Amino acid sequence: MIDFALPRYQVRRDAEECVGCGICVRECANGVHVARSGGTAPKADHQKCVNCLRCVLTCPTRALTITRWPQVDGGSAVWTLEYLQDIATQATSGGVLLSSMGNPLPYPVYWDHLLLNASQVTNPSIDPLREPMETRVFLGGRPVALEIDERARTLRSPLPPQVKLDVPIMFSAMSFGSVSLNTQRALAMAACELGTLFNVGEGGLHRDLERYADHAVVQVASGRFGVDPRYLNAGAMVEIKIGQGAKPGIGGHLPGEKITAEVSRTRMIPEGADAISPAPHHDIYSIEDLRQLVFSLKEATRYEKPVAVKIAAVHNAAAIASGMARAGAEVIVVDGFRGGTGAAPKRIRDNVGVPVELALAAIDQRLRDEGIRSTVSVVASGSIRSSADVVRAIALGADAVSCGSAPLIALGCHQCGDCARGRCNWGIATQRPELIERLDPDEGAERVVNLVRAWTHEIQEMMGGMGINAVDSLRGNRLMLRGVGLTDRELDILGVKHAGE
Amino acid sequence: MGTVSAASAANKQEGAQSCSSGFAPAPAERVTLGALHFKEANEQVRQALDRVDDVALEDVRAQRYLGCALPAGKRLRIHGTPGNDLACFMDGGTVEVLGNAQDQVGNTMNAGEVIVHGRCGDAAGYAMRGGRVFIRDGCGWRAGIHMKAYDARQPVVVVGKDAGSFLGEYMAGGVFVVLGETGDYLARGMHGGVIYLKNPPRAGALSDEVVLSRVDDADLAVLAPLLAEYDRLFAAELGYRVSAEASEFFRVTPASSRPYASMYVR
C-alpha cells in the first residue's frame, strides 16, 4: 500500500548561501536536516518538518526558508488536501487525530470587529506619560455592601480575600509536564517582576518554583495531581479547572514518556505511567457539587485564598457563570475556543466551544442583570494577541485577562502546533534535557517582562485616549467599543453599537 | 456477608460505641455540633484541635469537611453522621466514625487513617494518594476513583460489604479491597494499583483493560495484614472474622499503565 501522507512543508536551502556548517542538523530535534559527508549542504527530510523556524532563525547565512508543500488538491473546496490527509492518516492508524495550540480555523475573530473610542473636544484625553494611570486590579469576591464603623474608621464586614495585580494581565495555566520547567520558571520570574500571577496548571508546583508561590495560581483539576494541603496553601489563589477552551468537555492525557522523574515527583504519580485527567471531576455533577468543592478548598486554606473556577466558553456559559458565582466561585475564568493547549484531539479543538468575546459579553451581561456582577471577578482568556485585545476584553466586562500563547511566543514559540510530540526545538513544550537548556529562564523572563511592560504602556495610551485613568473605569465600559461588519444579533450579544452610531 | 442493615443499625445505638479500634487515650475535648453550619462547626473543631490532639464530636448532623487537611498527630472521633468530604485533603490525622459516613470519604487524602463503623456513600477515596480508609460495611458508586500511588505512599481502602458500580474507575495506584459484591463497570480505565475481591466480579463487569486472576503469595503479603486489621477493628461488633479467607480472593490489575498509548495519531 502506498503511504498517502504528504509533507506539510518544504525546506528550501539556498545552495549559494549554505556553507555546510551543520548547525541546522544539530538544532532540529525532528531530524529534518541530514548531514552529508565532505562539508556539503545537508539534505532535508521534508516530511518531518513542522515549521517551527528553529533552523531558519539559527542558520548563520539565512540560507533556509520553509514554504508550504506545493502539491495542490483537486480544486474542491470540500475535499481539501487537509481532509484527504487526515482521512489517510486515520485509515492507516485508526487513531484519534491529535493537535496542539488553539483553534486555527477562520472562524470570526470578534476582536477584529471591535474598534476603540478616543476623546475629541468634549472631554479631554489623558497623557499617561505625565499623569497617573492606574493599571492595578484586585481579584476576589466582594460583599454586596460594606459596613463601616465611621467613628473607629474600620471595616465591620469582613472582606473576602483578594489578590492584587499590578497589571490586568496574568499568565495562563500551563502545567509542568506539558511545558518545561524552564518555561514555568521564566513565567514565574516574570510574574514576580511584573506584580502579576502565573498559573502552575494541573501538574503540581515544582519545588524550585516554591519561592515564587506567592505569585502562583495553583490549579485543582480532575486528576488532582500534586494537590495536597501544602500545595493549596502555597499559592496566591486556588483555581478549579472545569474546562479549557481548546478542549471543552474532555479531560487530558499526559503520555507516560513525558512523566520524567521530576514531573513524577511534582505530580506525585509514578514515572512513565500515563497521567489521566478524567473529563469530569467525579465529585462535581452539578452546581451544588461545585459549591461543595469550592468550600472544601476554602476549608483547606482557611478562607484565606480566593477560589477561581475556570470553564471553557460553551453555549450556555452565561447561565453556568451565574451558577458558578452562586456556588461560591470568587473569580470566574472563561477560556475561549482559540485558547492554546499542549495537546487536544483535533476535532475537539477545531469544532467545540465558542469565541471568548461572545461568552465574555454574555457572562458579564447576565451577572449584571442578576445583580451579582460586583460580587465576583471575571477573567477572560483564549487568543489575547495584543494590548488592544486586552482593552477590548476589559471593555466587554473582564476584570483581567490571562495570556498563554503570547508569552510563549515571547519565549520562542512559533505556533507550529506540534507541542504534543514533545520535541519542541525552542525548549518550551518538551521534557528533553538537551532541548530544555536552549531556553534560558532569566533571558526568557526578561523578554516576557518586556512584552507585558510594552502592552501595559499601550493600554495606558489607549485608556488615556478615551479619557479614562483606571482599568476599573474601563471594565464593562462598552460605550468605548463600536462594532464593524457585524450583524444586529452579534452586536446585541456583544452589547455594543455599530461604528457610526 | 449478608446485608448491611442489621450491623449498621446496631451501630447507631449508643451501646455500639464501645467497639472501638483501641482508640486511646479517651478524647481530651468534646465539641457538640448539632445544627451548626459547616463553617462554624469546622472552625470550632479546628480551635479544639489547636488546644488538644484528640477531639470527640457529638451530635454530628451531616456537617461537611470534618477532618479537612487534618495533620499527623491529630484525632477526631465522630458520633453521628459526618457530611460529604469527610477527611478531604487529610494529611496524616486519624478520623473514626461511630456511625455511617456520606459521599467522598477521604477525597484527595494525602495520609492518615479513616475508620467508619458503618457504611459510606459514593466516590470514597476519590483521588486518594496515601493513607488508609476502613469501611466496616458497604459503599456507594465510584469508590476508589482515580486513586493514585506515589513513592512510599500507597493508599488503601477496605470495604467490608458490597460496593457499587464503577468501582476503581481510572484507578492509577493503591489497593482497594472489597469483602462483599461489586457492581457493573468495574475498574474502567484502571491503569495502576490493584483491587482485591472476595467474590468474583459480576459477569460482564470487567473490560479488557484489566486482568482478573487469583491472588498469589505476593498479593497475600499485602492483603492478609489488611484483613487482619479489618478484623481487629470490626470483628467484635460484626461477630465474624475475615482474615482466614485471604487466599480465596481474586485480584484485578490493569493490563497496561499506558492504556491510551496508541489511541492518538498525528
Short mmCIF file of N, CA, C and O in Angstrom, two decimals, chain A residues 1-83:
data_model
loop_
_atom_site.label_atom_id
_atom_site.label_comp_id
_atom_site.label_asym_id
_atom_site.label_seq_id
_atom_site.Cartn_x
_atom_site.Cartn_y
_atom_site.Cartn_z
N MET A 1 0.84 -1.20 0.00
CA MET A 1 0.00 0.00 0.00
C MET A 1 0.88 1.25 0.00
O MET A 1 1.79 1.37 0.79
N ILE A 2 0.58 2.16 -0.85
CA ILE A 2 1.34 3.42 -0.92
C ILE A 2 0.96 4.31 0.26
O ILE A 2 -0.22 4.43 0.58
N ASP A 3 1.96 4.89 0.92
CA ASP A 3 1.68 5.82 2.01
C ASP A 3 1.16 7.13 1.44
O ASP A 3 1.83 7.78 0.64
N PHE A 4 -0.04 7.49 1.84
CA PHE A 4 -0.68 8.70 1.29
C PHE A 4 -0.12 9.99 1.88
O PHE A 4 -0.43 11.06 1.39
N ALA A 5 0.60 9.87 3.00
CA ALA A 5 0.94 11.08 3.74
C ALA A 5 1.94 11.95 2.99
O ALA A 5 3.04 11.50 2.64
N LEU A 6 1.57 13.18 2.74
CA LEU A 6 2.45 14.14 2.09
C LEU A 6 3.10 15.02 3.16
O LEU A 6 2.51 15.25 4.21
N PRO A 7 4.27 15.57 2.87
CA PRO A 7 4.83 16.56 3.79
C PRO A 7 3.91 17.78 3.84
O PRO A 7 3.20 18.07 2.88
N ARG A 8 3.92 18.48 4.97
CA ARG A 8 3.16 19.73 5.05
C ARG A 8 4.00 20.90 4.58
O ARG A 8 3.49 21.90 4.13
N TYR A 9 5.31 20.75 4.73
CA TYR A 9 6.19 21.87 4.41
C TYR A 9 7.34 21.41 3.53
O TYR A 9 7.70 20.23 3.50
N GLN A 10 7.91 22.37 2.82
CA GLN A 10 9.09 22.10 2.03
C GLN A 10 10.23 22.96 2.57
O GLN A 10 10.05 24.17 2.78
N VAL A 11 11.37 22.33 2.80
CA VAL A 11 12.53 23.05 3.30
C VAL A 11 13.36 23.47 2.09
O VAL A 11 13.82 22.63 1.32
N ARG A 12 13.52 24.75 1.91
CA ARG A 12 14.27 25.24 0.76
C ARG A 12 15.61 25.78 1.23
O ARG A 12 15.67 26.61 2.15
N ARG A 13 16.65 25.27 0.62
CA ARG A 13 18.01 25.63 1.03
C ARG A 13 18.71 26.33 -0.13
O ARG A 13 18.86 25.76 -1.21
N ASP A 14 19.11 27.54 0.10
CA ASP A 14 19.79 28.30 -0.95
C ASP A 14 21.23 27.77 -1.08
O ASP A 14 22.05 27.97 -0.19
N ALA A 15 21.48 27.09 -2.18
CA ALA A 15 22.78 26.42 -2.35
C ALA A 15 23.94 27.41 -2.33
O ALA A 15 25.05 27.09 -1.89
N GLU A 16 23.69 28.62 -2.79
CA GLU A 16 24.77 29.62 -2.80
C GLU A 16 25.10 30.12 -1.40
O GLU A 16 26.24 30.44 -1.10
N GLU A 17 24.06 30.17 -0.54
CA GLU A 17 24.28 30.71 0.81
C GLU A 17 24.76 29.65 1.79
O GLU A 17 25.49 29.95 2.73
N CYS A 18 24.32 28.40 1.62
CA CYS A 18 24.65 27.34 2.59
C CYS A 18 26.15 27.08 2.58
O CYS A 18 26.74 26.86 1.52
N VAL A 19 26.75 27.12 3.81
CA VAL A 19 28.18 26.87 3.92
C VAL A 19 28.47 25.48 4.49
O VAL A 19 29.60 25.15 4.80
N GLY A 20 27.39 24.69 4.68
CA GLY A 20 27.58 23.32 5.17
C GLY A 20 28.06 23.25 6.61
O GLY A 20 28.72 22.31 7.01
N CYS A 21 27.71 24.26 7.43
CA CYS A 21 28.21 24.31 8.81
C CYS A 21 27.56 23.25 9.70
O CYS A 21 28.09 22.90 10.74
N GLY A 22 26.37 22.78 9.32
CA GLY A 22 25.71 21.71 10.08
C GLY A 22 24.94 22.18 11.30
O GLY A 22 24.47 21.36 12.09
N ILE A 23 24.80 23.48 11.49
CA ILE A 23 24.04 23.97 12.66
C ILE A 23 22.59 23.48 12.58
O ILE A 23 22.02 23.04 13.57
N CYS A 24 22.00 23.52 11.39
CA CYS A 24 20.61 23.07 11.25
C CYS A 24 20.46 21.61 11.65
O CYS A 24 19.45 21.21 12.24
N VAL A 25 21.48 20.80 11.36
CA VAL A 25 21.43 19.38 11.72
C VAL A 25 21.35 19.24 13.24
O VAL A 25 20.56 18.46 13.78
N ARG A 26 22.15 20.04 13.94
CA ARG A 26 22.18 19.95 15.40
C ARG A 26 20.95 20.59 16.04
O ARG A 26 20.48 20.14 17.07
N GLU A 27 20.44 21.62 15.44
CA GLU A 27 19.32 22.34 16.06
C GLU A 27 17.98 21.62 15.91
O GLU A 27 17.07 21.83 16.71
N CYS A 28 17.81 20.80 14.88
CA CYS A 28 16.50 20.21 14.64
C CYS A 28 16.33 18.86 15.32
O CYS A 28 16.92 17.86 14.90
N ALA A 29 15.51 18.84 16.38
CA ALA A 29 15.26 17.60 17.09
C ALA A 29 14.35 16.66 16.31
O ALA A 29 14.21 15.49 16.63
N ASN A 30 13.72 17.18 15.26
CA ASN A 30 12.85 16.33 14.44
C ASN A 30 13.63 15.56 13.38
O ASN A 30 13.05 14.76 12.66
N GLY A 31 14.91 15.85 13.27
CA GLY A 31 15.73 15.14 12.30
C GLY A 31 15.45 15.49 10.86
O GLY A 31 15.58 14.64 9.96
N VAL A 32 15.04 16.73 10.62
CA VAL A 32 14.74 17.14 9.25
C VAL A 32 16.03 17.22 8.42
O VAL A 32 16.06 16.75 7.27
N HIS A 33 17.05 17.80 9.01
CA HIS A 33 18.29 18.03 8.26
C HIS A 33 19.26 16.86 8.47
O HIS A 33 19.60 16.53 9.59
N VAL A 34 19.66 16.25 7.37
CA VAL A 34 20.54 15.09 7.44
C VAL A 34 21.90 15.48 6.85
O VAL A 34 21.97 15.94 5.70
N ALA A 35 22.95 15.31 7.68
CA ALA A 35 24.28 15.72 7.25
C ALA A 35 24.79 14.82 6.12
O ALA A 35 24.45 13.64 6.07
N ARG A 36 25.55 15.42 5.23
CA ARG A 36 26.21 14.63 4.18
C ARG A 36 27.71 14.81 4.32
O ARG A 36 28.19 15.83 4.83
N SER A 37 28.45 13.85 3.88
CA SER A 37 29.91 13.88 4.10
C SER A 37 30.57 14.96 3.22
O SER A 37 30.00 15.38 2.21
N GLY A 38 31.71 15.42 3.69
CA GLY A 38 32.53 16.31 2.88
C GLY A 38 32.14 17.77 2.90
O GLY A 38 32.39 18.49 1.94
N GLY A 39 31.49 18.21 4.00
CA GLY A 39 31.19 19.64 4.13
C GLY A 39 30.18 20.15 3.12
O GLY A 39 30.05 21.36 2.94
N THR A 40 29.45 19.27 2.49
CA THR A 40 28.42 19.73 1.56
C THR A 40 27.13 20.05 2.31
O THR A 40 26.99 19.72 3.49
N ALA A 41 26.20 20.68 1.61
CA ALA A 41 24.94 21.08 2.24
C ALA A 41 24.17 19.85 2.72
O ALA A 41 24.14 18.83 2.03
N PRO A 42 23.56 19.94 3.93
CA PRO A 42 22.73 18.81 4.39
C PRO A 42 21.53 18.61 3.46
O PRO A 42 21.14 19.51 2.72
N LYS A 43 20.95 17.42 3.59
CA LYS A 43 19.76 17.11 2.81
C LYS A 43 18.55 17.24 3.75
O LYS A 43 18.68 17.03 4.94
N ALA A 44 17.40 17.60 3.20
CA ALA A 44 16.22 17.79 4.06
C ALA A 44 15.23 16.64 3.89
O ALA A 44 14.95 16.21 2.78
N ASP A 45 14.72 16.15 5.04
CA ASP A 45 13.62 15.19 5.02
C ASP A 45 12.35 16.01 5.28
O ASP A 45 11.95 16.24 6.42
N HIS A 46 11.72 16.46 4.20
CA HIS A 46 10.60 17.42 4.31
C HIS A 46 9.47 16.90 5.19
O HIS A 46 8.80 17.66 5.88
N GLN A 47 9.25 15.60 5.12
CA GLN A 47 8.12 15.00 5.84
C GLN A 47 8.17 15.32 7.33
O GLN A 47 7.14 15.44 7.99
N LYS A 48 9.37 15.48 7.88
CA LYS A 48 9.50 15.65 9.33
C LYS A 48 9.39 17.11 9.76
O LYS A 48 9.36 17.41 10.95
N CYS A 49 9.36 18.02 8.80
CA CYS A 49 9.38 19.44 9.16
C CYS A 49 8.02 19.89 9.71
O CYS A 49 6.98 19.59 9.14
N VAL A 50 8.05 20.62 10.86
CA VAL A 50 6.80 21.14 11.45
C VAL A 50 6.74 22.67 11.34
O VAL A 50 5.83 23.29 11.87
N ASN A 51 7.72 23.27 10.70
CA ASN A 51 7.74 24.73 10.52
C ASN A 51 7.84 25.48 11.85
O ASN A 51 7.09 26.43 12.10
N CYS A 52 8.78 25.04 12.70
CA CYS A 52 8.96 25.73 13.99
C CYS A 52 9.95 26.89 13.85
O CYS A 52 10.15 27.65 14.79
N LEU A 53 10.62 26.97 12.69
CA LEU A 53 11.54 28.06 12.36
C LEU A 53 12.87 28.03 13.12
O LEU A 53 13.65 28.98 13.04
N ARG A 54 13.11 26.97 13.88
CA ARG A 54 14.36 26.93 14.62
C ARG A 54 15.57 26.98 13.68
O ARG A 54 16.50 27.76 13.89
N CYS A 55 15.54 26.17 12.62
CA CYS A 55 16.68 26.13 11.69
C CYS A 55 16.78 27.45 10.91
O CYS A 55 17.88 27.96 10.69
N VAL A 56 15.63 27.97 10.55
CA VAL A 56 15.62 29.21 9.76
C VAL A 56 16.31 30.33 10.53
O VAL A 56 17.11 31.09 9.99
N LEU A 57 15.97 30.40 11.84
CA LEU A 57 16.46 31.52 12.64
C LEU A 57 17.86 31.30 13.20
O LEU A 57 18.50 32.24 13.66
N THR A 58 18.33 30.05 13.19
CA THR A 58 19.69 29.81 13.69
C THR A 58 20.69 29.66 12.54
O THR A 58 21.89 29.60 12.79
N CYS A 59 20.22 29.62 11.32
CA CYS A 59 21.13 29.49 10.17
C CYS A 59 21.97 30.78 10.05
O CYS A 59 21.41 31.87 9.88
N PRO A 60 23.29 30.67 10.15
CA PRO A 60 24.11 31.89 10.16
C PRO A 60 24.10 32.64 8.83
O PRO A 60 24.42 33.83 8.80
N THR A 61 23.76 31.97 7.75
CA THR A 61 23.79 32.65 6.44
C THR A 61 22.39 32.88 5.87
O THR A 61 22.26 33.27 4.71
N ARG A 62 21.36 32.63 6.67
CA ARG A 62 19.97 32.80 6.21
C ARG A 62 19.72 32.02 4.91
O ARG A 62 19.07 32.51 3.99
N ALA A 63 20.25 30.80 4.87
CA ALA A 63 20.12 30.01 3.66
C ALA A 63 18.80 29.23 3.59
O ALA A 63 18.47 28.66 2.57
N LEU A 64 18.07 29.21 4.73
CA LEU A 64 16.89 28.33 4.80
C LEU A 64 15.59 29.12 4.78
O LEU A 64 15.47 30.18 5.39
N THR A 65 14.61 28.58 4.06
CA THR A 65 13.24 29.10 4.06
C THR A 65 12.30 27.90 4.09
O THR A 65 12.59 26.87 3.47
N ILE A 66 11.20 28.02 4.82
CA ILE A 66 10.19 26.95 4.81
C ILE A 66 8.99 27.46 4.00
O ILE A 66 8.50 28.57 4.25
N THR A 67 8.53 26.66 3.07
CA THR A 67 7.33 27.03 2.33
C THR A 67 6.30 25.92 2.50
O THR A 67 6.62 24.83 2.97
N ARG A 68 5.07 26.20 2.10
CA ARG A 68 4.06 25.15 2.10
C ARG A 68 4.43 24.11 1.04
O ARG A 68 5.03 24.45 0.03
N TRP A 69 4.05 22.88 1.28
CA TRP A 69 4.29 21.85 0.28
C TRP A 69 3.48 22.23 -0.96
O TRP A 69 2.30 22.53 -0.86
N PRO A 70 4.11 22.27 -2.11
CA PRO A 70 3.43 22.87 -3.27
C PRO A 70 2.32 22.03 -3.89
O PRO A 70 1.59 22.53 -4.76
N GLN A 71 2.15 20.79 -3.44
CA GLN A 71 1.11 19.95 -4.04
C GLN A 71 -0.27 20.60 -3.92
O GLN A 71 -0.67 20.99 -2.82
N VAL A 72 -0.99 20.68 -5.02
CA VAL A 72 -2.35 21.21 -4.97
C VAL A 72 -3.33 20.08 -4.70
O VAL A 72 -3.01 18.91 -4.90
N ASP A 73 -4.50 20.44 -4.18
CA ASP A 73 -5.55 19.43 -4.04
C ASP A 73 -6.35 19.38 -5.34
O ASP A 73 -5.96 19.97 -6.35
N GLY A 74 -7.48 18.69 -5.32
CA GLY A 74 -8.24 18.51 -6.55
C GLY A 74 -9.06 19.72 -6.96
O GLY A 74 -9.84 19.65 -7.91
N GLY A 75 -8.90 20.81 -6.20
CA GLY A 75 -9.65 22.02 -6.53
C GLY A 75 -10.98 22.09 -5.81
O GLY A 75 -11.72 23.06 -5.96
N SER A 76 -11.29 21.06 -5.04
CA SER A 76 -12.56 21.07 -4.31
C SER A 76 -12.41 21.88 -3.03
O SER A 76 -11.44 21.70 -2.28
N ALA A 77 -13.41 22.73 -2.78
CA ALA A 77 -13.41 23.47 -1.52
C ALA A 77 -13.93 22.58 -0.40
O ALA A 77 -13.89 22.94 0.77
N VAL A 78 -14.45 21.41 -0.75
CA VAL A 78 -14.99 20.48 0.24
C VAL A 78 -13.93 19.46 0.64
O VAL A 78 -13.55 19.34 1.80
N TRP A 79 -13.41 18.76 -0.37
CA TRP A 79 -12.41 17.73 -0.10
C TRP A 79 -11.02 18.35 -0.25
O TRP A 79 -10.31 18.10 -1.21
N THR A 80 -10.68 19.17 0.72
CA THR A 80 -9.38 19.85 0.67
C THR A 80 -8.27 18.85 0.94
O THR A 80 -8.51 17.74 1.46
N LEU A 81 -7.05 19.25 0.62
CA LEU A 81 -5.90 18.38 0.85
C LEU A 81 -5.80 17.99 2.32
O LEU A 81 -5.45 16.86 2.65
N GLU A 82 -6.17 18.92 3.21
CA GLU A 82 -6.06 18.62 4.64
C GLU A 82 -7.02 17.49 5.03
O GLU A 82 -6.64 16.58 5.77
N TYR A 83 -8.25 17.53 4.51
CA TYR A 83 -9.18 16.43 4.82
C TYR A 83 -8.69 15.12 4.22
O TYR A 83 -8.78 14.06 4.85
#
